[in-house]
Amino acid sequence: MLTTQYQPGTPCWIDLGSPDLEASARFYTGLFGWRFDSFGGDYGLCKVDGRTVAAIGAITEEGATPAWMLYFSSPDCAATTEAVERAGGTVRVRPMEIEGQGHLAQFTDPAGAQFAVWQSGANRGLDLVTDPGSLAWAELYVPDPAAVQGFYRSVFGWRIAELSMGDFTYPVVSPAEGDQEETSMAGLAEVQPGDSPHWLIYFEVPDCDATVSRCQELGGSVRAPAMDVEDVGRMAFLTDPHGARFAVITSAG
């Protein structure tokens, strides 16, 4: 499961690129009960009980569409950038320092999915995960999940195990160290024909169905209605009013 220990290669930060910062803040605070603390410019933090669970910023990349960005922890942003290039990925934003808070870089994997890394400084990462209103899981959607495994293993040292899910297997990602089952943090899935490769983030919610209804009330859309997955929980796939996709889950147990 996700933790805030942030071993190398584990999810440590998420932020939304939005064309309308205030409108996005209203939507997500209304949906998850977040408090949005603006920096007074084009970026702000989303909090639950004073703990940071996400951030929302203005879209800065020309031609970019509204989307959630997933960041993985890196002890050395520059070294990770070199590893991405050696493994066949593309560097979209070269390593840069964020006002003493840390360093970031953004990439595209060989299949076309975008992701980022964060080298912590004063900001270690999210303060809360797996609790209601916070990051609970991540999934990579690509045409051939097996084909990208070598890339991510090379960049992050991930271990990837095939989990039996009835009639199919589900590749589950763990960091390089620790018990594989206890430290699982993401899954790999085949993207639907016609869709673009992407990382999808899941938010934990206390009531999946109520969250789906609230999303629609606030102007969001349902990509896939709430469904039960045995021993996992009840989940739904949604988009916000600007089209950024995300998922919500009420975890089993």
mmCIF file of C-alpha atoms in Angstrom:
data_model
loop_
_atom_site.group_PDB
_atom_site.id
_atom_site.type_symbol
_atom_site.label_atom_id
_atom_site.label_comp_id
_atom_site.label_asym_id
_atom_site.label_seq_id
_atom_site.Cartn_x
_atom_site.Cartn_y
_atom_site.Cartn_z
ATOM 1 C CA MET A 1 0.000 0.000 0.000
ATOM 2 C CA LEU A 2 1.029 3.612 -0.400
ATOM 3 C CA THR A 3 2.801 5.307 2.483
ATOM 4 C CA THR A 4 4.466 8.661 3.144
ATOM 5 C CA GLN A 5 7.849 6.997 3.722
ATOM 6 C CA TYR A 6 8.657 7.698 0.060
ATOM 7 C CA GLN A 7 11.144 5.098 -0.929
ATOM 8 C CA PRO A 8 12.786 5.841 -4.299
ATOM 9 C CA GLY A 9 10.344 5.177 -7.127
ATOM 10 C CA THR A 10 7.169 5.472 -5.045
ATOM 11 C CA PRO A 11 4.347 8.016 -5.643
ATOM 12 C CA CYS A 12 5.030 11.113 -3.558
ATOM 13 C CA TRP A 13 3.112 14.015 -5.121
ATOM 14 C CA ILE A 14 0.166 14.745 -7.409
ATOM 15 C CA ASP A 15 -0.933 17.957 -9.019
ATOM 16 C CA LEU A 16 -3.602 18.997 -11.467
ATOM 17 C CA GLY A 17 -2.924 21.160 -14.491
ATOM 18 C CA SER A 18 -6.043 23.293 -14.913
ATOM 19 C CA PRO A 19 -7.161 25.977 -17.392
ATOM 20 C CA ASP A 20 -9.173 27.650 -14.591
ATOM 21 C CA LEU A 21 -7.557 27.396 -11.164
ATOM 22 C CA GLU A 22 -10.483 28.808 -9.198
ATOM 23 C CA ALA A 23 -13.084 26.626 -10.923
ATOM 24 C CA SER A 24 -11.022 23.482 -10.365
ATOM 25 C CA ALA A 25 -10.497 24.372 -6.717
ATOM 26 C CA ARG A 26 -14.260 24.785 -6.278
ATOM 27 C CA PHE A 27 -14.953 21.426 -7.895
ATOM 28 C CA TYR A 28 -12.469 19.391 -5.873
ATOM 29 C CA THR A 29 -13.123 21.104 -2.557
ATOM 30 C CA GLY A 30 -16.807 20.438 -3.136
ATOM 31 C CA LEU A 31 -16.160 16.832 -4.070
ATOM 32 C CA PHE A 32 -13.633 15.795 -1.425
ATOM 33 C CA GLY A 33 -14.075 18.419 1.288
ATOM 34 C CA TRP A 34 -10.582 19.760 0.691
ATOM 35 C CA ARG A 35 -9.363 23.159 1.746
ATOM 36 C CA PHE A 36 -7.509 24.977 -1.020
ATOM 37 C CA ASP A 37 -4.658 27.241 0.050
ATOM 38 C CA SER A 38 -3.571 29.412 -2.858
ATOM 39 C CA PHE A 39 -0.060 30.775 -3.117
ATOM 40 C CA GLY A 40 -1.627 33.881 -4.622
ATOM 41 C CA GLY A 41 -0.515 33.036 -8.145
ATOM 42 C CA ASP A 42 -0.991 30.015 -10.358
ATOM 43 C CA TYR A 43 -0.521 27.210 -7.813
ATOM 44 C CA GLY A 44 -2.015 26.130 -4.502
ATOM 45 C CA LEU A 45 -2.214 23.222 -2.078
ATOM 46 C CA CYS A 46 -5.221 21.008 -1.303
ATOM 47 C CA LYS A 47 -5.478 19.932 2.326
ATOM 48 C CA VAL A 48 -7.408 17.594 4.610
ATOM 49 C CA ASP A 49 -7.230 18.591 8.283
ATOM 50 C CA GLY A 50 -4.217 20.736 7.518
ATOM 51 C CA ARG A 51 -2.328 17.981 5.702
ATOM 52 C CA THR A 52 -1.458 18.331 2.024
ATOM 53 C CA VAL A 53 -3.077 15.710 -0.216
ATOM 54 C CA ALA A 54 -2.699 17.304 -3.674
ATOM 55 C CA ALA A 55 -1.991 20.545 -5.509
ATOM 56 C CA ILE A 56 -3.677 22.437 -8.325
ATOM 57 C CA GLY A 57 -1.842 24.670 -10.763
ATOM 58 C CA ALA A 58 -2.404 26.504 -14.014
ATOM 59 C CA ILE A 59 -1.498 24.724 -17.239
ATOM 60 C CA THR A 60 1.900 26.038 -18.290
ATOM 61 C CA GLU A 61 2.870 23.730 -21.158
ATOM 62 C CA GLU A 62 1.707 24.838 -24.598
ATOM 63 C CA GLY A 63 -0.841 22.427 -26.055
ATOM 64 C CA ALA A 64 -1.294 20.522 -22.787
ATOM 65 C CA THR A 65 -4.739 19.301 -21.782
ATOM 66 C CA PRO A 66 -6.135 19.317 -18.219
ATOM 67 C CA ALA A 67 -4.726 16.307 -16.379
ATOM 68 C CA TRP A 68 -3.460 15.001 -13.077
ATOM 69 C CA MET A 69 0.304 14.489 -12.932
ATOM 70 C CA LEU A 70 1.810 11.722 -10.798
ATOM 71 C CA TYR A 71 5.269 12.279 -9.297
ATOM 72 C CA PHE A 72 7.598 9.529 -8.102
ATOM 73 C CA SER A 73 10.217 10.056 -5.418
ATOM 74 C CA SER A 74 13.785 10.385 -6.633
ATOM 75 C CA PRO A 75 16.930 10.801 -4.512
ATOM 76 C CA ASP A 76 18.651 12.464 -7.483
ATOM 77 C CA CYS A 77 16.504 14.174 -10.090
ATOM 78 C CA ALA A 78 19.382 14.622 -12.542
ATOM 79 C CA ALA A 79 20.399 10.957 -12.314
ATOM 80 C CA THR A 80 16.795 9.856 -12.872
ATOM 81 C CA THR A 81 16.615 12.100 -15.935
ATOM 82 C CA GLU A 82 19.697 10.399 -17.362
ATOM 83 C CA ALA A 83 18.152 6.985 -16.625
ATOM 84 C CA VAL A 84 14.953 7.967 -18.441
ATOM 85 C CA GLU A 85 16.925 9.013 -21.519
ATOM 86 C CA ARG A 86 19.029 5.839 -21.516
ATOM 87 C CA ALA A 87 15.888 3.699 -21.259
ATOM 88 C CA GLY A 88 14.168 5.366 -24.227
ATOM 89 C CA GLY A 89 11.913 7.882 -22.494
ATOM 90 C CA THR A 90 11.507 11.559 -23.371
ATOM 91 C CA VAL A 91 12.387 14.500 -21.131
ATOM 92 C CA ARG A 92 9.621 17.104 -21.229
ATOM 93 C CA VAL A 93 10.860 19.312 -18.375
ATOM 94 C CA ARG A 94 14.509 19.095 -17.406
ATOM 95 C CA PRO A 95 15.451 19.111 -13.695
ATOM 96 C CA MET A 96 14.625 22.396 -12.030
ATOM 97 C CA GLU A 97 14.585 23.669 -8.458
ATOM 98 C CA ILE A 98 11.358 24.920 -6.893
ATOM 99 C CA GLU A 99 12.351 27.727 -4.513
ATOM 100 C CA GLY A 100 14.236 25.501 -2.090
ATOM 101 C CA GLN A 101 11.311 23.084 -1.791
ATOM 102 C CA GLY A 102 12.924 20.444 -3.982
ATOM 103 C CA HIS A 103 13.689 19.554 -7.579
ATOM 104 C CA LEU A 104 11.356 18.208 -10.258
ATOM 105 C CA ALA A 105 11.540 16.847 -13.775
ATOM 106 C CA GLN A 106 8.812 15.637 -16.115
ATOM 107 C CA PHE A 107 8.950 12.850 -18.672
ATOM 108 C CA THR A 108 7.057 10.747 -21.196
ATOM 109 C CA ASP A 109 7.598 6.982 -21.148
ATOM 110 C CA PRO A 110 8.213 5.020 -24.386
ATOM 111 C CA ALA A 111 4.492 4.214 -24.667
ATOM 112 C CA GLY A 112 3.476 7.883 -24.443
ATOM 113 C CA ALA A 113 2.327 8.200 -20.810
ATOM 114 C CA GLN A 114 3.483 11.288 -18.922
ATOM 115 C CA PHE A 115 4.877 11.237 -15.380
ATOM 116 C CA ALA A 116 7.229 13.232 -13.187
ATOM 117 C CA VAL A 117 9.743 12.864 -10.365
ATOM 118 C CA TRP A 118 10.320 14.870 -7.201
ATOM 119 C CA GLN A 119 13.588 15.170 -5.286
ATOM 120 C CA SER A 120 12.600 16.383 -1.863
ATOM 121 C CA GLY A 121 13.987 19.453 -0.163
ATOM 122 C CA ALA A 122 11.926 21.357 2.375
ATOM 123 C CA ASN A 123 8.881 19.646 0.845
ATOM 124 C CA ARG A 124 9.100 15.860 1.318
ATOM 125 C CA GLY A 125 5.866 15.175 -0.536
ATOM 126 C CA LEU A 126 2.215 14.579 0.311
ATOM 127 C CA ASP A 127 1.389 14.580 4.018
ATOM 128 C CA LEU A 128 -1.420 12.042 3.735
ATOM 129 C CA VAL A 129 -2.212 9.031 1.537
ATOM 130 C CA THR A 130 -4.794 6.188 1.607
ATOM 131 C CA ASP A 131 -7.138 8.103 3.938
ATOM 132 C CA PRO A 132 -10.427 9.590 2.628
ATOM 133 C CA GLY A 133 -9.731 12.468 0.257
ATOM 134 C CA SER A 134 -6.162 11.406 -0.482
ATOM 135 C CA LEU A 135 -4.213 9.366 -3.029
ATOM 136 C CA ALA A 136 -4.976 5.655 -2.733
ATOM 137 C CA TRP A 137 -3.604 3.950 -5.862
ATOM 138 C CA ALA A 138 -2.242 4.574 -9.349
ATOM 139 C CA GLU A 139 -2.551 2.744 -12.660
ATOM 140 C CA LEU A 140 -0.626 2.998 -15.886
ATOM 141 C CA TYR A 141 -2.698 2.515 -19.049
ATOM 142 C CA VAL A 142 -0.665 1.652 -22.157
ATOM 143 C CA PRO A 143 -1.246 -0.476 -25.288
ATOM 144 C CA ASP A 144 1.186 -3.181 -24.142
ATOM 145 C CA PRO A 145 1.813 -3.232 -20.365
ATOM 146 C CA ALA A 146 4.527 -5.875 -20.710
ATOM 147 C CA ALA A 147 6.501 -3.702 -23.124
ATOM 148 C CA VAL A 148 7.015 -0.814 -20.676
ATOM 149 C CA GLN A 149 8.016 -2.897 -17.681
ATOM 150 C CA GLY A 150 11.672 -2.881 -18.652
ATOM 151 C CA PHE A 151 11.664 0.913 -18.887
ATOM 152 C CA TYR A 152 10.295 1.449 -15.388
ATOM 153 C CA ARG A 153 12.469 -1.273 -13.901
ATOM 154 C CA SER A 154 15.502 0.428 -15.395
ATOM 155 C CA VAL A 155 14.514 3.906 -14.188
ATOM 156 C CA PHE A 156 13.166 3.085 -10.714
ATOM 157 C CA GLY A 157 14.234 -0.481 -9.935
ATOM 158 C CA TRP A 158 10.595 -1.544 -9.613
ATOM 159 C CA ARG A 159 9.525 -5.098 -8.926
ATOM 160 C CA ILE A 160 6.452 -6.137 -10.915
ATOM 161 C CA ALA A 161 4.463 -9.230 -9.944
ATOM 162 C CA GLU A 162 1.525 -10.800 -11.778
ATOM 163 C CA LEU A 163 -1.525 -10.887 -9.500
ATOM 164 C CA SER A 164 -4.252 -13.380 -10.408
ATOM 165 C CA MET A 165 -7.629 -11.646 -10.826
ATOM 166 C CA GLY A 166 -9.850 -14.546 -11.860
ATOM 167 C CA ASP A 167 -9.705 -14.840 -15.645
ATOM 168 C CA PHE A 168 -6.745 -12.487 -16.062
ATOM 169 C CA THR A 169 -3.565 -11.351 -14.354
ATOM 170 C CA TYR A 170 -2.844 -7.826 -13.159
ATOM 171 C CA PRO A 171 0.772 -6.602 -12.998
ATOM 172 C CA VAL A 172 1.306 -4.955 -9.600
ATOM 173 C CA VAL A 173 4.223 -2.620 -8.913
ATOM 174 C CA SER A 174 6.347 -2.485 -5.754
ATOM 175 C CA PRO A 175 9.514 -0.496 -4.989
ATOM 176 C CA ALA A 176 12.932 -2.103 -4.989
ATOM 177 C CA GLU A 177 12.930 -2.850 -1.259
ATOM 178 C CA GLY A 178 10.437 -4.205 1.269
ATOM 179 C CA ASP A 179 7.742 -6.860 1.195
ATOM 180 C CA GLN A 180 6.234 -6.861 -2.296
ATOM 181 C CA GLU A 181 2.633 -7.348 -1.181
ATOM 182 C CA GLU A 182 2.779 -4.800 1.648
ATOM 183 C CA THR A 183 4.509 -2.145 -0.461
ATOM 184 C CA SER A 184 2.414 -2.505 -3.649
ATOM 185 C CA MET A 185 1.606 0.942 -4.989
ATOM 186 C CA ALA A 186 0.386 0.780 -8.586
ATOM 187 C CA GLY A 187 -0.886 -1.460 -11.348
ATOM 188 C CA LEU A 188 -0.475 -1.772 -15.104
ATOM 189 C CA ALA A 189 -3.412 -2.116 -17.479
ATOM 190 C CA GLU A 190 -4.128 -2.157 -21.207
ATOM 191 C CA VAL A 191 -5.493 1.124 -22.507
ATOM 192 C CA GLN A 192 -8.757 1.013 -24.438
ATOM 193 C CA PRO A 193 -8.487 1.252 -28.247
ATOM 194 C CA GLY A 194 -8.502 4.885 -29.315
ATOM 195 C CA ASP A 195 -7.541 6.184 -25.882
ATOM 196 C CA SER A 196 -4.154 7.726 -25.153
ATOM 197 C CA PRO A 197 -1.588 6.213 -22.746
ATOM 198 C CA HIS A 198 -1.778 7.774 -19.299
ATOM 199 C CA TRP A 199 -1.270 7.399 -15.587
ATOM 200 C CA LEU A 200 -4.541 7.371 -13.630
ATOM 201 C CA ILE A 201 -4.747 8.314 -9.964
ATOM 202 C CA TYR A 202 -7.293 6.982 -7.476
ATOM 203 C CA PHE A 203 -8.637 8.910 -4.492
ATOM 204 C CA GLU A 204 -9.929 7.102 -1.422
ATOM 205 C CA VAL A 205 -13.514 8.083 -0.523
ATOM 206 C CA PRO A 206 -15.849 6.923 2.260
ATOM 207 C CA ASP A 207 -18.784 6.272 -0.113
ATOM 208 C CA CYS A 208 -18.053 5.651 -3.788
ATOM 209 C CA ASP A 209 -21.656 6.001 -4.968
ATOM 210 C CA ALA A 210 -22.210 9.253 -3.090
ATOM 211 C CA THR A 211 -19.003 10.660 -4.571
ATOM 212 C CA VAL A 212 -20.121 9.736 -8.087
ATOM 213 C CA SER A 213 -23.410 11.557 -7.562
ATOM 214 C CA ARG A 214 -21.658 14.580 -6.108
ATOM 215 C CA CYS A 215 -19.245 14.670 -9.043
ATOM 216 C CA GLN A 216 -22.159 14.957 -11.453
ATOM 217 C CA GLU A 217 -23.833 17.633 -9.335
ATOM 218 C CA LEU A 218 -20.633 19.688 -9.504
ATOM 219 C CA GLY A 219 -20.367 19.419 -13.287
ATOM 220 C CA GLY A 220 -18.086 16.412 -13.625
ATOM 221 C CA SER A 221 -18.767 13.299 -15.698
ATOM 222 C CA VAL A 222 -18.786 9.541 -15.193
ATOM 223 C CA ARG A 223 -16.499 7.540 -17.486
ATOM 224 C CA ALA A 224 -17.364 4.215 -15.846
ATOM 225 C CA PRO A 225 -20.024 3.791 -13.133
ATOM 226 C CA ALA A 226 -19.337 2.422 -9.670
ATOM 227 C CA MET A 227 -18.470 -1.268 -9.631
ATOM 228 C CA ASP A 228 -17.313 -3.804 -7.082
ATOM 229 C CA VAL A 229 -13.999 -5.620 -7.392
ATOM 230 C CA GLU A 230 -13.728 -8.563 -5.042
ATOM 231 C CA ASP A 231 -11.261 -8.055 -2.185
ATOM 232 C CA VAL A 232 -10.360 -4.626 -3.584
ATOM 233 C CA GLY A 233 -13.354 -2.333 -3.094
ATOM 234 C CA ARG A 234 -15.929 -0.294 -4.974
ATOM 235 C CA MET A 235 -14.593 2.106 -7.585
ATOM 236 C CA ALA A 236 -15.662 4.478 -10.345
ATOM 237 C CA PHE A 237 -13.900 6.364 -13.130
ATOM 238 C CA LEU A 238 -14.660 10.080 -13.446
ATOM 239 C CA THR A 239 -13.649 13.321 -15.149
ATOM 240 C CA ASP A 240 -13.754 16.826 -13.743
ATOM 241 C CA PRO A 241 -15.556 19.679 -15.564
ATOM 242 C CA HIS A 242 -12.439 20.410 -17.639
ATOM 243 C CA GLY A 243 -11.925 16.797 -18.683
ATOM 244 C CA ALA A 244 -9.141 15.713 -16.309
ATOM 245 C CA ARG A 245 -9.638 12.042 -15.516
ATOM 246 C CA PHE A 246 -9.359 10.392 -12.113
ATOM 247 C CA ALA A 247 -10.833 7.483 -10.194
ATOM 248 C CA VAL A 248 -12.348 7.075 -6.738
ATOM 249 C CA ILE A 249 -12.372 3.996 -4.558
ATOM 250 C CA THR A 250 -13.934 2.860 -1.312
ATOM 251 C CA SER A 251 -11.438 0.206 -0.366
ATOM 252 C CA ALA A 252 -12.552 -3.181 0.907
ATOM 253 C CA GLY A 253 -12.075 -3.900 4.600
#
